[in-house]
mmCIF file of C-alpha atoms in Angstrom:
data_model
loop_
_atom_site.group_PDB
_atom_site.id
_atom_site.type_symbol
_atom_site.label_atom_id
_atom_site.label_comp_id
_atom_site.label_asym_id
_atom_site.label_seq_id
_atom_site.Cartn_x
_atom_site.Cartn_y
_atom_site.Cartn_z
ATOM 1 C CA MET A 1 -58.702 45.223 -6.605
ATOM 2 C CA PHE A 2 -59.859 41.619 -6.754
ATOM 3 C CA ASN A 3 -57.834 40.867 -9.910
ATOM 4 C CA LYS A 4 -54.739 42.426 -8.350
ATOM 5 C CA SER A 5 -55.124 40.224 -5.257
ATOM 6 C CA ILE A 6 -55.415 37.122 -7.454
ATOM 7 C CA LYS A 7 -52.197 38.010 -9.294
ATOM 8 C CA ILE A 8 -50.302 38.596 -6.055
ATOM 9 C CA PHE A 9 -51.636 35.327 -4.681
ATOM 10 C CA PHE A 10 -50.468 33.303 -7.696
ATOM 11 C CA ILE A 11 -47.027 34.950 -7.575
ATOM 12 C CA ILE A 12 -46.693 33.903 -3.925
ATOM 13 C CA ILE A 13 -47.818 30.339 -4.743
ATOM 14 C CA ILE A 14 -45.259 30.037 -7.562
ATOM 15 C CA ALA A 15 -42.466 31.333 -5.293
ATOM 16 C CA ILE A 16 -43.398 28.901 -2.508
ATOM 17 C CA ASN A 17 -43.483 25.941 -4.902
ATOM 18 C CA THR A 18 -40.139 26.917 -6.408
ATOM 19 C CA ILE A 19 -38.543 26.959 -2.951
ATOM 20 C CA LEU A 20 -40.150 23.622 -2.034
ATOM 21 C CA ILE A 21 -38.927 21.962 -5.232
ATOM 22 C CA MET A 22 -35.377 23.236 -4.709
ATOM 23 C CA GLN A 23 -35.351 21.935 -1.111
ATOM 24 C CA VAL A 24 -37.079 18.611 -1.709
ATOM 25 C CA PHE A 25 -35.309 17.625 -4.948
ATOM 26 C CA PRO A 26 -31.559 18.075 -4.285
ATOM 27 C CA LEU A 27 -29.317 16.781 -7.037
ATOM 28 C CA GLY A 28 -27.104 13.786 -6.185
ATOM 29 C CA HIS A 29 -23.454 13.786 -7.219
ATOM 30 C CA ALA A 30 -20.969 11.026 -7.866
ATOM 31 C CA TYR A 31 -17.275 11.741 -8.403
ATOM 32 C CA THR A 32 -15.775 10.778 -11.728
ATOM 33 C CA PRO A 33 -12.412 8.957 -11.814
ATOM 34 C CA ASN A 34 -10.704 12.176 -12.894
ATOM 35 C CA GLU A 35 -12.252 14.076 -9.966
ATOM 36 C CA LEU A 36 -11.105 11.359 -7.563
ATOM 37 C CA LYS A 37 -7.592 11.658 -8.964
ATOM 38 C CA GLU A 38 -7.573 15.459 -8.803
ATOM 39 C CA LYS A 39 -8.907 15.503 -5.232
ATOM 40 C CA ASN A 40 -6.526 12.730 -4.168
ATOM 41 C CA ILE A 41 -9.373 10.702 -2.675
ATOM 42 C CA ALA A 42 -10.955 7.244 -3.083
ATOM 43 C CA TYR A 43 -9.160 4.158 -1.745
ATOM 44 C CA PHE A 44 -5.587 5.399 -1.852
ATOM 45 C CA LEU A 45 -3.929 2.338 -3.252
ATOM 46 C CA SER A 46 -0.203 2.301 -2.591
ATOM 47 C CA ILE A 47 1.765 4.283 -5.149
ATOM 48 C CA GLN A 48 5.152 2.747 -5.800
ATOM 49 C CA ASN A 49 8.106 5.052 -6.374
ATOM 50 C CA ASN A 50 10.116 4.541 -9.523
ATOM 51 C CA ILE A 51 13.700 3.382 -9.034
ATOM 52 C CA SER A 52 16.161 5.646 -10.786
ATOM 53 C CA THR A 53 18.589 3.582 -12.867
ATOM 54 C CA PRO A 54 20.784 5.817 -15.066
ATOM 55 C CA ASN A 55 22.827 2.766 -16.096
ATOM 56 C CA SER A 56 23.521 -0.713 -14.820
ATOM 57 C CA ASN A 57 26.924 0.280 -13.366
ATOM 58 C CA GLU A 58 25.543 2.924 -10.994
ATOM 59 C CA THR A 59 24.229 2.399 -7.479
ATOM 60 C CA ILE A 60 20.447 2.149 -7.231
ATOM 61 C CA TYR A 61 18.828 4.046 -4.370
ATOM 62 C CA TYR A 62 15.157 3.677 -3.545
ATOM 63 C CA VAL A 63 12.919 5.567 -1.103
ATOM 64 C CA GLU A 64 9.418 4.583 -0.032
ATOM 65 C CA ILE A 65 7.251 6.671 2.314
ATOM 66 C CA THR A 66 3.986 5.478 3.857
ATOM 67 C CA SER A 67 1.760 7.064 6.490
ATOM 68 C CA GLN A 68 -0.950 5.848 8.828
ATOM 69 C CA PHE A 69 -3.539 7.251 11.211
ATOM 70 C CA PRO A 70 -3.637 5.620 14.679
ATOM 71 C CA GLY A 71 -6.123 2.765 14.808
ATOM 72 C CA GLN A 72 -6.799 2.821 11.063
ATOM 73 C CA PRO A 73 -5.645 0.133 8.587
ATOM 74 C CA GLN A 74 -5.655 2.592 5.674
ATOM 75 C CA MET A 75 -2.268 3.814 4.478
ATOM 76 C CA LEU A 76 -1.460 6.915 2.438
ATOM 77 C CA THR A 77 1.684 6.973 0.330
ATOM 78 C CA ILE A 78 3.429 9.577 -1.765
ATOM 79 C CA PRO A 79 5.089 9.173 -5.186
ATOM 80 C CA GLU A 80 8.728 9.956 -5.788
ATOM 81 C CA ASN A 81 9.340 13.714 -5.467
ATOM 82 C CA GLY A 82 5.566 14.229 -5.147
ATOM 83 C CA SER A 83 3.936 17.478 -4.048
ATOM 84 C CA GLY A 84 0.573 18.268 -2.480
ATOM 85 C CA PHE A 85 -0.391 14.708 -1.539
ATOM 86 C CA PHE A 86 -2.307 14.191 1.713
ATOM 87 C CA MET A 87 -0.488 12.129 4.338
ATOM 88 C CA TYR A 88 -1.359 10.874 7.825
ATOM 89 C CA PRO A 89 0.793 11.903 10.829
ATOM 90 C CA TYR A 90 2.637 8.614 11.460
ATOM 91 C CA TRP A 91 5.290 8.292 8.711
ATOM 92 C CA THR A 92 7.515 5.351 7.907
ATOM 93 C CA PHE A 93 10.542 5.884 5.667
ATOM 94 C CA ARG A 94 12.051 2.840 3.959
ATOM 95 C CA PHE A 95 15.437 3.133 2.281
ATOM 96 C CA PHE A 96 17.099 0.709 -0.130
ATOM 97 C CA SER A 97 20.586 0.716 -1.614
ATOM 98 C CA ASP A 98 22.657 -1.749 -3.654
ATOM 99 C CA ALA A 99 25.970 -0.111 -2.751
ATOM 100 C CA GLY A 100 26.984 -3.446 -1.230
ATOM 101 C CA PRO A 101 27.895 -4.664 2.296
ATOM 102 C CA GLY A 102 31.311 -3.068 2.136
ATOM 103 C CA ASN A 103 29.854 0.348 1.270
ATOM 104 C CA LEU A 104 27.450 1.702 3.881
ATOM 105 C CA THR A 105 24.793 4.135 2.678
ATOM 106 C CA THR A 106 23.969 7.206 4.775
ATOM 107 C CA TYR A 107 20.456 8.628 4.845
ATOM 108 C CA THR A 108 19.549 12.134 6.025
ATOM 109 C CA ILE A 109 15.977 13.420 6.476
ATOM 110 C CA TYR A 110 15.134 17.140 6.558
ATOM 111 C CA VAL A 111 11.670 18.439 7.498
ATOM 112 C CA ASN A 112 10.833 22.088 6.852
ATOM 113 C CA GLY A 113 14.521 22.844 6.435
ATOM 114 C CA LEU A 114 15.590 21.285 9.736
ATOM 115 C CA LEU A 115 17.496 18.050 10.263
ATOM 116 C CA LEU A 116 15.086 15.373 11.492
ATOM 117 C CA HIS A 117 17.237 12.252 11.553
ATOM 118 C CA SER A 118 20.201 10.575 9.929
ATOM 119 C CA GLY A 119 21.771 7.130 9.983
ATOM 120 C CA SER A 120 23.644 4.481 8.024
ATOM 121 C CA PHE A 121 22.565 1.140 6.648
ATOM 122 C CA SER A 122 23.526 -1.713 4.393
ATOM 123 C CA PHE A 123 20.971 -2.715 1.736
ATOM 124 C CA THR A 124 17.791 -1.603 3.568
ATOM 125 C CA THR A 125 16.496 0.110 6.710
ATOM 126 C CA SER A 126 13.467 2.047 7.928
ATOM 127 C CA TYR A 127 12.693 4.970 10.224
ATOM 128 C CA SER A 128 9.347 6.051 11.703
ATOM 129 C CA VAL A 129 8.272 9.428 13.060
ATOM 130 C CA ASN A 130 5.079 11.201 14.113
ATOM 131 C CA MET A 131 4.640 14.437 12.127
ATOM 132 C CA SER A 132 3.081 17.113 14.354
ATOM 133 C CA PHE A 133 2.977 19.761 11.611
ATOM 134 C CA ASN A 134 -0.009 20.640 9.426
ATOM 135 C CA MET A 135 2.152 21.102 6.329
ATOM 136 C CA VAL A 136 5.643 19.767 5.623
ATOM 137 C CA ASN A 137 8.424 20.027 3.073
ATOM 138 C CA VAL A 138 10.650 16.960 3.213
ATOM 139 C CA SER A 139 14.073 16.348 1.703
ATOM 140 C CA ILE A 140 15.897 13.017 1.767
ATOM 141 C CA VAL A 141 19.540 12.444 0.898
ATOM 142 C CA LEU A 142 21.002 8.974 0.279
ATOM 143 C CA GLN A 143 24.766 8.849 -0.090
ATOM 144 C CA SER A 144 27.482 6.240 -0.273
ATOM 145 C CA GLY A 145 30.972 5.947 -1.691
ATOM 146 C CA LYS A 146 29.338 5.230 -5.035
ATOM 147 C CA GLY A 147 27.176 8.352 -5.323
ATOM 148 C CA VAL A 148 24.446 10.539 -3.892
ATOM 149 C CA GLN A 149 20.756 11.059 -4.692
ATOM 150 C CA ILE A 150 18.224 13.598 -3.329
ATOM 151 C CA TRP A 151 14.407 13.436 -3.072
ATOM 152 C CA ASN A 152 12.210 16.480 -2.413
ATOM 153 C CA TYR A 153 8.545 16.413 -1.355
ATOM 154 C CA HIS A 154 6.943 19.855 -1.291
ATOM 155 C CA MET A 155 3.795 21.168 0.430
ATOM 156 C CA ILE A 156 2.542 17.911 1.934
ATOM 157 C CA PRO A 157 -0.644 18.440 4.028
ATOM 158 C CA ILE A 158 -0.807 16.340 7.205
ATOM 159 C CA LEU A 159 -4.280 15.067 8.111
ATOM 160 C CA HIS A 160 -4.822 14.833 11.861
ATOM 161 C CA THR A 161 -8.098 13.023 11.264
ATOM 162 C CA THR A 162 -9.208 10.182 9.020
ATOM 163 C CA MET A 163 -9.625 10.800 5.324
ATOM 164 C CA ALA A 164 -13.334 9.955 5.564
ATOM 165 C CA ASN A 165 -13.921 12.541 8.300
ATOM 166 C CA TYR A 166 -11.895 15.157 6.426
ATOM 167 C CA TYR A 167 -13.904 14.862 3.224
ATOM 168 C CA LYS A 168 -17.147 14.539 5.162
ATOM 169 C CA ALA A 169 -16.440 17.986 6.637
ATOM 170 C CA GLN A 170 -15.134 19.493 3.385
ATOM 171 C CA TYR A 171 -17.630 18.034 0.918
ATOM 172 C CA THR A 172 -21.106 17.319 2.288
ATOM 173 C CA GLU A 173 -22.456 14.585 0.082
ATOM 174 C CA LYS A 174 -25.885 15.197 -1.408
ATOM 175 C CA PRO A 175 -28.330 12.301 -1.178
ATOM 176 C CA ILE A 176 -29.548 10.460 -4.250
ATOM 177 C CA TYR A 177 -33.283 9.740 -4.337
ATOM 178 C CA THR A 178 -35.258 7.129 -6.255
ATOM 179 C CA LEU A 179 -37.926 7.849 -8.851
ATOM 180 C CA SER A 180 -40.675 6.653 -6.507
ATOM 181 C CA GLN A 181 -39.539 9.163 -3.877
ATOM 182 C CA TYR A 182 -39.628 11.967 -6.416
ATOM 183 C CA LEU A 183 -43.139 10.968 -7.494
ATOM 184 C CA GLU A 184 -44.333 10.723 -3.881
ATOM 185 C CA TRP A 185 -42.985 14.150 -2.967
ATOM 186 C CA GLY A 186 -44.335 15.640 -6.193
ATOM 187 C CA ALA A 187 -47.822 14.269 -5.425
ATOM 188 C CA LYS A 188 -47.696 15.673 -1.890
ATOM 189 C CA ILE A 189 -46.630 19.112 -3.135
ATOM 190 C CA LEU A 190 -49.313 19.088 -5.830
ATOM 191 C CA GLY A 191 -52.006 18.054 -3.345
ATOM 192 C CA ALA A 192 -50.971 20.705 -0.840
ATOM 193 C CA THR A 193 -50.899 23.340 -3.585
ATOM 194 C CA ILE A 194 -54.411 22.435 -4.769
ATOM 195 C CA LEU A 195 -55.786 22.672 -1.212
ATOM 196 C CA ILE A 196 -54.114 26.052 -0.733
ATOM 197 C CA LEU A 197 -55.523 27.295 -4.051
ATOM 198 C CA ILE A 198 -59.046 26.131 -3.225
ATOM 199 C CA GLY A 199 -58.965 27.614 0.287
ATOM 200 C CA THR A 200 -57.579 30.922 -0.914
ATOM 201 C CA TYR A 201 -60.006 31.065 -3.836
ATOM 202 C CA TYR A 202 -63.056 30.679 -1.595
ATOM 203 C CA THR A 203 -61.650 33.196 0.874
ATOM 204 C CA LEU A 204 -61.109 35.771 -1.866
ATOM 205 C CA ILE A 205 -64.540 35.110 -3.400
ATOM 206 C CA LYS A 206 -66.197 35.438 -0.010
ATOM 207 C CA THR A 207 -64.357 38.696 0.644
ATOM 208 C CA TYR A 208 -65.225 39.999 -2.824
ATOM 209 C CA ILE A 209 -68.946 39.176 -2.442
ATOM 210 C CA LYS A 210 -69.036 40.723 1.018
ATOM 211 C CA ARG A 211 -67.436 43.956 -0.200
ATOM 212 C CA LYS A 212 -69.748 44.082 -3.232
ATOM 213 C CA SER A 213 -72.779 43.621 -0.983
ATOM 214 C CA GLU A 214 -71.557 46.418 1.272
ATOM 215 C CA ASN A 215 -71.125 48.710 -1.743
ATOM 216 C CA VAL A 216 -74.653 47.936 -2.990
ATOM 217 C CA PHE A 217 -76.062 48.502 0.492
ATOM 218 C CA ASN A 218 -74.274 51.856 0.749
ATOM 219 C CA LEU A 219 -75.651 52.926 -2.639
ATOM 220 C CA MET A 220 -79.196 52.107 -1.534
ATOM 221 C CA LYS A 221 -78.931 54.381 1.512
#
């Protein structure tokens, strides 16, 4: 009976220490550059769209889209015909065309299949709008007497909070501890374990001796 109690006791001690070690020594994590790219996080440097130039005789159209969150200096942009990139609610469209002053260029913006806005310009113009959706599909058409070009941006999530708050909620960062902290916690756990072992050992010994004495006393009756 005594040996069985000792075994159970040590199993409990090992289980407790395993739980303590898992809770006290969490593993820190740092994102690699590839992970940052895949998750579309980090500092979000502006991504410039490529200008399509089939040949030098054709009209060059250029579209640039940026987004901001109210009160925040950070800007999120989207590459040409990009899909799945996070954007803030306040969008600014910038359009460029070299069709010339005598050839106005018309721009048309569609959001989720519906006409959002259209207008005409010479050389360059911009248009701003607050996106109230959570997800958008955007199509842009630039057209002049010299040609037409279409841009499509599919499945663009709109963040109605800052990027930092979004990833704080989605990915809880695990703290990174120093070697001295690990050693300190390890010493505390070891000391506590030794005290528990000593206290339990003397309790079991005392119980064992008491029961043995009772058995001897009963045999003498």
